[in-house]
Coordinates of C-alpha atoms and ligand atoms in Angstrom, one line a residue:
X2 CA 168.7 123.7 -60.1
X3 CA 170.1 126.9 -61.4
X4 CA 171.4 127.2 -65.0
X5 CA 173.0 130.2 -66.6
X6 CA 175.0 131.2 -69.6
X7 CA 178.7 132.0 -69.4
X8 CA 181.1 133.4 -72.0
X9 CA 183.9 130.9 -72.8
X10 CA 186.5 133.7 -73.4
X11 CA 189.1 133.6 -70.7
X12 CA 189.3 137.4 -70.4
X13 CA 185.6 137.9 -70.4
X14 CA 183.6 135.1 -68.6
X15 CA 180.5 137.3 -68.5
X16 CA 177.6 135.5 -66.9
X17 CA 174.2 136.0 -68.3
X18 CA 170.9 134.8 -67.1
X19 CA 169.5 131.9 -69.1
X20 CA 166.0 133.5 -68.9
X21 CA 166.3 134.7 -72.5
X22 CA 168.5 132.7 -74.9
X23 CA 171.4 134.4 -76.5
X24 CA 173.7 132.9 -79.1
X25 CA 176.7 135.0 -78.2
X26 CA 178.2 137.0 -75.3
X27 CA 176.6 140.4 -74.9
X28 CA 180.0 141.9 -74.1
X29 CA 182.6 140.4 -76.4
X30 CA 180.6 138.3 -78.9
X31 CA 182.2 135.1 -77.7
X32 CA 180.6 131.6 -77.6
X33 CA 178.4 130.7 -74.6
X34 CA 178.3 127.7 -72.4
X35 CA 175.3 126.5 -70.4
X36 CA 176.5 126.2 -66.8
X37 CA 174.9 124.7 -63.7
X38 CA 175.5 124.8 -60.0
X39 CA 175.3 121.1 -59.7
X40 CA 174.4 119.7 -56.3
X41 CA 176.9 117.0 -55.3
X42 CA 175.9 113.7 -57.0
X43 CA 176.2 110.2 -55.8
X44 CA 177.4 108.8 -59.1
X45 CA 176.5 105.2 -58.2
X46 CA 173.0 106.1 -57.2
X47 CA 172.5 108.1 -60.4
X48 CA 174.0 105.4 -62.6
X49 CA 171.5 103.0 -61.1
X50 CA 168.6 105.4 -61.7
X51 CA 169.6 106.1 -65.3
X52 CA 169.8 102.3 -65.9
X53 CA 166.4 101.8 -64.3
X54 CA 164.8 104.4 -66.6
X55 CA 165.5 102.2 -69.6
X56 CA 162.7 100.0 -68.5
X57 CA 160.2 102.9 -68.3
X58 CA 157.6 103.7 -70.9
X59 CA 157.6 107.4 -70.3
X60 CA 158.9 109.5 -73.2
X61 CA 161.2 111.5 -70.9
X62 CA 162.8 108.2 -69.8
X63 CA 162.8 106.6 -73.2
X64 CA 164.8 109.4 -74.7
X65 CA 168.5 108.8 -74.6
X66 CA 169.0 112.5 -73.9
X67 CA 166.4 113.1 -71.2
X68 CA 167.1 109.9 -69.5
X69 CA 170.3 111.7 -68.3
X70 CA 168.4 114.9 -67.4
X71 CA 170.4 115.4 -64.2
X72 CA 173.3 116.4 -66.5
X73 CA 171.2 119.0 -68.4
X74 CA 169.0 120.5 -65.7
X75 CA 168.0 123.6 -67.7
X76 CA 164.3 122.8 -67.7
X77 CA 162.1 122.7 -64.6
X78 CA 161.3 119.1 -63.6
X79 CA 158.1 118.0 -65.3
X80 CA 158.3 120.6 -68.1
X81 CA 157.1 119.7 -71.5
X82 CA 159.8 118.1 -73.7
X83 CA 159.9 117.9 -77.5
X84 CA 161.2 114.4 -78.1
X85 CA 161.1 111.8 -80.8
X86 CA 162.7 109.1 -78.7
X87 CA 166.2 110.1 -79.8
X88 CA 169.4 108.5 -78.6
X89 CA 169.7 105.0 -77.3
X90 CA 171.9 104.3 -80.3
X91 CA 173.9 101.1 -80.6
X92 CA 177.5 100.5 -79.9
X93 CA 178.8 98.0 -82.4
X94 CA 182.1 96.2 -82.7
X95 CA 183.8 96.6 -86.0
X96 CA 186.5 93.9 -86.2
X97 CA 187.5 94.3 -89.8
X98 CA 187.6 98.0 -89.8
X99 CA 189.6 97.9 -86.5
X100 CA 192.1 95.5 -88.1
X101 CA 192.4 97.8 -91.1
X102 CA 192.7 101.0 -89.2
X103 CA 195.2 99.7 -86.6
X104 CA 195.0 97.1 -85.5
X105 CA 192.9 98.7 -82.8
X106 CA 189.9 97.5 -80.8
X107 CA 187.3 99.5 -82.7
X108 CA 183.7 100.1 -81.8
X109 CA 181.3 102.4 -83.5
X110 CA 178.6 104.5 -81.8
X111 CA 176.1 104.7 -84.5
X112 CA 174.2 108.0 -84.4
X113 CA 172.7 107.2 -87.8
X114 CA 170.1 105.2 -85.8
X115 CA 168.4 108.4 -84.6
X116 CA 164.9 109.5 -85.6
X117 CA 166.1 111.7 -88.5
X118 CA 169.2 109.6 -89.1
X119 CA 171.9 111.7 -87.5
X120 CA 173.5 112.8 -84.2
X121 CA 171.8 116.2 -84.6
X122 CA 168.6 114.8 -83.0
X123 CA 170.3 114.8 -79.6
X124 CA 170.9 118.5 -79.7
X125 CA 167.7 119.3 -81.4
X126 CA 165.4 117.8 -78.7
X127 CA 167.2 120.0 -76.2
X128 CA 167.1 123.3 -78.1
X129 CA 163.6 122.7 -79.5
X130 CA 162.4 122.0 -75.9
X131 CA 164.0 125.2 -74.9
X132 CA 162.5 127.1 -77.9
X133 CA 159.0 125.8 -77.1
X134 CA 159.2 126.8 -73.5
X135 CA 160.1 130.4 -74.6
X136 CA 157.1 130.6 -76.9
X137 CA 159.3 130.9 -80.0
X138 CA 157.3 131.3 -83.3
X139 CA 160.0 130.5 -85.8
X140 CA 163.2 128.6 -85.6
X141 CA 166.0 128.7 -88.2
X142 CA 169.3 127.2 -89.1
X143 CA 171.9 127.2 -91.8
X144 CA 172.9 123.6 -92.7
X145 CA 174.9 121.2 -94.7
X146 CA 171.7 119.0 -94.5
X147 CA 171.5 117.0 -91.3
X148 CA 170.7 119.9 -88.9
X149 CA 168.0 121.0 -91.3
X150 CA 166.4 117.5 -91.4
X151 CA 166.5 117.4 -87.6
X152 CA 165.3 120.9 -87.1
X153 CA 162.4 120.4 -89.5
X154 CA 161.2 117.2 -87.6
X155 CA 161.5 118.6 -84.1
X156 CA 159.9 122.0 -85.1
X157 CA 157.0 120.2 -86.7
X158 CA 156.5 118.2 -83.5
X159 CA 156.7 121.4 -81.4
X160 CA 154.3 123.2 -83.7
X161 CA 156.9 125.9 -84.6
X162 CA 157.7 127.1 -88.1
X163 CA 161.0 126.2 -89.5
X164 CA 163.2 128.2 -91.9
X165 CA 166.2 126.7 -93.4
X166 CA 169.2 128.3 -95.2
X167 CA 171.3 125.9 -97.4
X168 CA 174.0 126.5 -99.9
X169 CA 172.6 126.1 -103.4
X170 CA 172.9 122.5 -104.7
X171 CA 175.4 121.6 -102.1
X172 CA 173.5 119.3 -99.8
X173 CA 172.4 115.7 -100.4
X174 CA 169.0 115.1 -102.0
X175 CA 167.9 112.9 -99.1
X176 CA 168.5 115.5 -96.5
X177 CA 166.7 118.2 -98.5
X178 CA 163.8 115.8 -99.0
X179 CA 163.6 115.3 -95.2
X180 CA 163.4 119.0 -94.5
X181 CA 160.8 119.5 -97.2
X182 CA 158.8 116.5 -96.0
X183 CA 158.6 117.9 -92.5
X184 CA 157.3 121.2 -93.9
X185 CA 160.3 123.5 -93.5
X186 CA 160.7 126.5 -95.7
X187 CA 163.9 126.1 -97.6
X188 CA 166.0 129.0 -98.8
X189 CA 168.9 128.1 -101.1
X190 CA 171.4 130.8 -100.7
X191 CA 175.1 131.1 -101.4
X192 CA 177.7 128.6 -102.5
X193 CA 178.9 127.4 -99.1
X194 CA 177.5 126.7 -95.7
X195 CA 179.6 129.5 -94.3
X196 CA 178.0 132.0 -96.6
X197 CA 174.5 130.8 -95.8
X198 CA 175.2 130.9 -92.1
X199 CA 176.7 134.4 -92.2
X200 CA 173.5 135.7 -94.0
X201 CA 171.3 133.9 -91.5
X202 CA 173.1 135.4 -88.5
X203 CA 172.8 138.8 -90.0
X204 CA 169.1 138.6 -90.7
X205 CA 168.1 136.7 -87.6
X206 CA 167.6 139.6 -85.2
X207 CA 165.4 141.5 -87.6
X208 CA 163.0 138.6 -88.0
X209 CA 163.4 137.5 -84.4
X210 CA 164.5 134.1 -85.5
X211 CA 165.5 131.5 -82.9
X212 CA 168.7 129.9 -84.2
X213 CA 169.2 126.2 -83.7
X214 CA 172.6 125.9 -85.1
X215 CA 175.3 124.5 -82.8
X216 CA 176.2 128.0 -81.7
X217 CA 173.0 127.6 -79.7
X218 CA 174.5 126.4 -76.4
X219 CA 171.4 124.3 -75.6
X220 CA 172.2 122.2 -78.7
X221 CA 175.5 121.3 -77.1
X222 CA 173.8 120.2 -73.9
X223 CA 171.7 117.6 -75.7
X224 CA 174.6 116.4 -77.8
X225 CA 176.9 116.0 -74.8
X226 CA 174.7 113.2 -73.4
X227 CA 176.1 110.8 -76.0
X228 CA 179.1 110.5 -73.7
X229 CA 177.0 109.3 -70.7
X230 CA 175.1 106.9 -72.9
X231 CA 178.3 105.5 -74.5
X232 CA 179.9 105.0 -71.1
X233 CA 176.9 103.3 -69.7
X234 CA 176.9 100.9 -72.6
X235 CA 180.6 100.2 -71.7
X236 CA 179.8 99.6 -68.0
X237 CA 181.4 103.0 -67.4
X238 CA 184.8 101.9 -68.6
X239 CA 186.2 104.8 -70.7
X240 CA 187.8 104.0 -74.0
X241 CA 191.3 105.3 -74.8
X242 CA 190.0 107.4 -77.7
X243 CA 186.8 108.9 -79.1
X244 CA 186.9 110.0 -82.7
X245 CA 184.4 112.4 -84.3
X246 CA 184.3 114.2 -87.7
X247 CA 184.8 117.9 -87.5
X248 CA 182.6 120.4 -89.4
X249 CA 181.1 123.3 -87.5
X250 CA 182.7 121.6 -84.5
X251 CA 179.6 121.5 -82.3
X252 CA 179.9 117.8 -81.7
X253 CA 183.6 117.8 -80.7
X254 CA 182.7 120.7 -78.3
X255 CA 179.8 118.8 -76.9
X256 CA 181.8 115.6 -76.3
X257 CA 184.6 117.6 -74.7
X258 CA 182.1 119.3 -72.3
X259 CA 180.4 116.0 -71.5
X260 CA 183.7 114.3 -70.7
X261 CA 184.9 117.2 -68.6
X262 CA 181.7 117.4 -66.6
X263 CA 181.5 113.6 -66.0
X264 CA 185.0 113.7 -64.7
X265 CA 184.4 116.7 -62.5
X266 CA 181.2 115.1 -61.1
X267 CA 183.1 111.9 -60.3
X268 CA 181.6 109.5 -62.9
X269 CA 184.9 108.7 -64.6
X270 CA 188.5 109.2 -63.6
X271 CA 190.2 108.6 -66.9
X272 CA 189.3 110.9 -69.7
X273 CA 189.4 109.4 -73.2
X274 CA 191.4 111.4 -75.8
X275 CA 189.3 113.2 -78.3
X276 CA 190.2 112.8 -82.0
X277 CA 188.7 115.3 -84.4
X278 CA 189.0 114.4 -88.1
X279 CA 188.5 116.8 -90.9
X280 CA 188.4 116.4 -94.7
X281 CA 191.5 117.7 -96.4
X282 CA 189.7 120.2 -98.6
X283 CA 187.8 121.6 -95.6
X284 CA 190.3 121.4 -92.7
X285 CA 190.5 124.9 -91.1
X286 CA 190.6 123.4 -87.6
X287 CA 193.4 120.9 -88.5
X288 CA 195.4 123.7 -90.0
X289 CA 194.8 125.9 -86.9
X290 CA 195.7 123.3 -84.4
X291 CA 198.8 121.9 -86.2
X292 CA 200.2 125.4 -86.8
X293 CA 199.4 126.6 -83.3
X294 CA 197.8 129.7 -84.8
X295 CA 195.9 131.7 -82.2
X296 CA 193.4 132.7 -84.9
X297 CA 191.2 130.4 -87.0
X298 CA 192.9 129.6 -90.4
X299 CA 189.8 129.8 -92.5
X300 CA 189.3 127.9 -95.7
X301 CA 187.6 130.1 -98.2
X302 CA 186.5 127.5 -100.7
X303 CA 185.9 124.4 -98.7
X304 CA 185.8 121.3 -100.9
X305 CA 185.1 117.7 -100.1
X306 CA 182.7 115.0 -101.2
X307 CA 181.8 114.6 -97.6
X308 CA 179.3 117.4 -98.0
X309 CA 178.2 117.3 -94.3
X310 CA 181.6 118.7 -93.3
X311 CA 182.2 121.0 -96.1
X312 CA 182.8 124.0 -93.9
X313 CA 185.6 126.6 -94.0
X314 CA 184.8 128.7 -90.9
X315 CA 183.6 126.5 -88.1
X316 CA 181.8 128.6 -85.6
X317 CA 182.6 126.5 -82.6
X318 CA 186.3 126.2 -83.2
X319 CA 187.3 127.8 -79.8
X320 CA 185.1 125.3 -77.9
X321 CA 186.6 122.5 -79.9
X322 CA 190.1 123.7 -79.2
X323 CA 189.2 123.7 -75.5
X324 CA 187.9 120.2 -75.8
X325 CA 191.3 119.1 -77.2
X326 CA 193.0 120.7 -74.3
X327 CA 190.7 119.1 -71.8
X328 CA 191.2 115.7 -73.2
X329 CA 194.7 115.8 -74.5
X330 CA 193.1 115.4 -77.9
X331 CA 194.4 115.4 -81.5
X332 CA 193.2 116.6 -84.8
X333 CA 193.8 114.8 -88.1
X334 CA 193.0 115.5 -91.8
X335 CA 192.1 112.9 -94.4
X336 CA 191.6 112.9 -98.2
X337 CA 188.3 112.0 -99.9
X338 CA 189.9 108.8 -101.1
X339 CA 190.9 107.8 -97.6
X340 CA 187.3 108.5 -96.5
X341 CA 185.9 106.3 -99.2
X342 CA 188.3 103.5 -98.3
X343 CA 187.2 103.7 -94.7
X344 CA 183.6 103.7 -95.7
X345 CA 184.2 100.6 -97.8
X346 CA 185.9 98.8 -95.0
X347 CA 183.1 99.7 -92.5
X348 CA 180.7 98.2 -95.1
X349 CA 182.6 95.0 -94.9
X350 CA 181.6 94.9 -91.2
X351 CA 178.0 95.4 -92.4
X352 CA 178.1 98.9 -91.1
X353 CA 176.8 101.7 -93.3
X354 CA 177.2 105.4 -92.7
X355 CA 177.5 108.7 -94.6
X356 CA 180.9 109.8 -95.9
X357 CA 181.6 112.4 -93.2
X358 CA 181.2 109.7 -90.5
X359 CA 183.7 107.4 -92.2
X360 CA 186.3 110.1 -91.9
X361 CA 186.8 109.1 -88.3
X362 CA 188.0 105.6 -89.2
X363 CA 190.3 107.0 -91.9
X364 CA 191.7 109.4 -89.3
X365 CA 192.3 106.6 -86.8
X366 CA 194.2 104.7 -89.4
X367 CA 196.4 107.7 -90.2
X368 CA 197.1 108.3 -86.6
X369 CA 198.0 104.6 -86.1
X370 CA 200.3 104.7 -89.1
X371 CA 202.0 107.8 -87.6
X372 CA 202.5 106.1 -84.3
X373 CA 200.2 108.5 -82.5
X374 CA 197.7 105.8 -81.6
X375 CA 199.2 102.7 -80.0
X376 CA 198.4 99.3 -81.4
X377 CA 195.3 97.6 -79.9
X378 CA 194.1 100.8 -78.4
X379 CA 190.4 100.9 -77.4
X380 CA 188.8 103.3 -79.8
X381 CA 185.2 104.4 -80.2
X382 CA 184.3 106.2 -83.4
X383 CA 181.1 108.3 -83.6
X384 CA 179.3 107.5 -86.9
X385 CA 177.4 110.7 -87.2
X386 CA 174.9 109.9 -90.0
X387 CA 173.0 107.1 -91.6
X388 CA 174.1 105.3 -94.8
X389 CA 171.0 106.5 -96.6
X390 CA 171.7 110.2 -96.1
X391 CA 173.8 110.3 -99.2
X392 CA 173.0 107.5 -101.6
X393 CA 174.2 109.5 -104.7
X394 CA 177.7 109.4 -103.3
X395 CA 177.5 105.6 -102.8
X396 CA 176.1 104.9 -106.2
X397 CA 178.6 107.2 -107.9
X398 CA 181.6 105.8 -106.1
X399 CA 180.6 102.2 -106.1
X400 CA 179.8 102.3 -109.8
X401 CA 183.3 103.4 -110.7
X402 CA 184.9 100.7 -112.9
X403 CA 188.0 100.2 -110.7
X404 CA 185.8 99.4 -107.7
X405 CA 185.8 95.7 -108.4
X406 CA 183.1 95.5 -111.1
X407 CA 180.3 95.7 -108.6
X408 CA 177.8 97.1 -111.0
X409 CA 177.3 95.8 -114.5
X410 CA 174.9 96.4 -117.3
X411 CA 174.2 93.2 -119.1
X412 CA 172.4 92.4 -122.4
X413 CA 169.3 90.5 -121.7
X414 CA 170.5 87.1 -123.1
X415 CA 171.6 84.0 -121.2
X416 CA 175.0 84.0 -123.0
X417 CA 175.8 87.6 -122.0
X418 CA 174.6 86.9 -118.5
X419 CA 176.9 83.8 -118.2
X420 CA 179.9 85.7 -119.5
X421 CA 179.3 88.6 -117.2
X422 CA 178.7 86.4 -114.1
X423 CA 181.8 84.2 -114.8
X424 CA 183.9 87.3 -114.9
X425 CA 182.5 88.9 -111.8
X426 CA 182.3 85.8 -109.6
X427 CA 185.9 84.9 -110.5
X428 CA 187.1 88.1 -108.8
X429 CA 188.0 87.9 -105.1
X430 CA 185.5 89.4 -102.7
X431 CA 185.7 91.9 -99.9
X432 CA 188.9 92.3 -98.0
X433 CA 190.8 89.8 -100.2
X434 CA 190.7 92.3 -103.0
Ligands
F0G15 N1 178.9 114.4 -89.6 C1 177.7 114.7 -90.1 C2 177.0 113.6 -90.8 C3 177.2 116.0 -90.1 O1 176.1 116.3 -90.6 C4 178.0 117.0 -89.5 C5 177.6 118.4 -89.4 C6 179.2 116.6 -88.9 C7 179.6 115.3 -89.0 C8 180.1 117.6 -88.2 O2 179.6 118.0 -87.0 O3 179.3 120.4 -87.3 O4 179.2 119.3 -85.1 O5 181.4 119.4 -86.3 N2 176.6 118.8 -90.0 C9 176.0 120.2 -89.9 C10 174.7 120.3 -90.6 C11 177.0 121.3 -90.1 O6 174.3 121.4 -90.9 O7 174.0 119.3 -90.7 P1 179.9 119.4 -86.4

């Protein structure tokens, strides 16, 4: 099946061969889509086949990305894939968080259950497979941490060197540790992701680096399969809404493309509305969408404790805008305190995630309060990263005194211990607080 690259700009639409990967349109510099001339599918037959593959022991079938390979046919059948058995992540009901946020019927699609602990693995298997097939020697990315952990793991597996640009002291220790553990070379440069990314893009051609940031359209192909997996888990009943956090906006773009294609191919009729949630100190997309500005309203000094989404110039904003148009979607912005509150309430459902992920639930609550989401709506939030990705954040915020005295230092005597325990155990627990 033929795949090719096409510029997303309405007035360009240049088509390029996918024989050599490009990150941007050769004519106008716009973002590129991977496109296919799909043969007509029989959705029922393919659904049955995808389902059947779950029982297979073959790596290509066990992967939650390649199991849906008919939707991403850019590799020849039987080609070598670089996989760590990504995807197949759980869909979990979150009753308390749903009540708090709405009430809505809330389920979480937990991408923290991926091999390196974030949704990036879905895209990374796709673009690292691509890189390996092209004989690439060195891959590179700029990152707020998760892309780097994922790149490092998949590059190691592919036997490709990995070069990572991160803003100095701005990414979580756990994510940095992952990249180092998988043997990536780490360059700490600049104060923001945007700066590091700019420098990487400038230097990449000289060094013939293969970029695996989400401007790489093959990343988006891997990430879009989350939609097929989620729908399969729901017996192909689309929810009313799907919420994702917005950073560089690759994930929103991928989910938009996935939904659009599954509708066009006859797998679903109703398209869920996409909700993109940004952190207030790093909300360029929110500002752009709500003001109707034709240009991106950049944030020069992005600031949020959700470091994964501390991005002021999201590279994929035009694809994300298109995704909102395709899905009649909305964008919301939430404060760091709202993110923390959402993270706490998810924890009361026994669900951990990193701060950026919890922004989704905070966004849903805000939209419900504003009457933009109807009560009892069926909402899936994508939790993008694992709880252990940012333990410093948790320990810092959960040790604060006004957080219900969860953490106490006690003198080592029985008297002090009794006094302390009397005090703590008298306080109401959980949602009663
Ligand atoms: N959630 C988490 C946990 C992330 O790591 C990211 C992005 C996002 C949400 C936002 O996704 O960029 O597709 O809009 N992290 C990137 C990185 C930027 O470098 O790891 P996006």
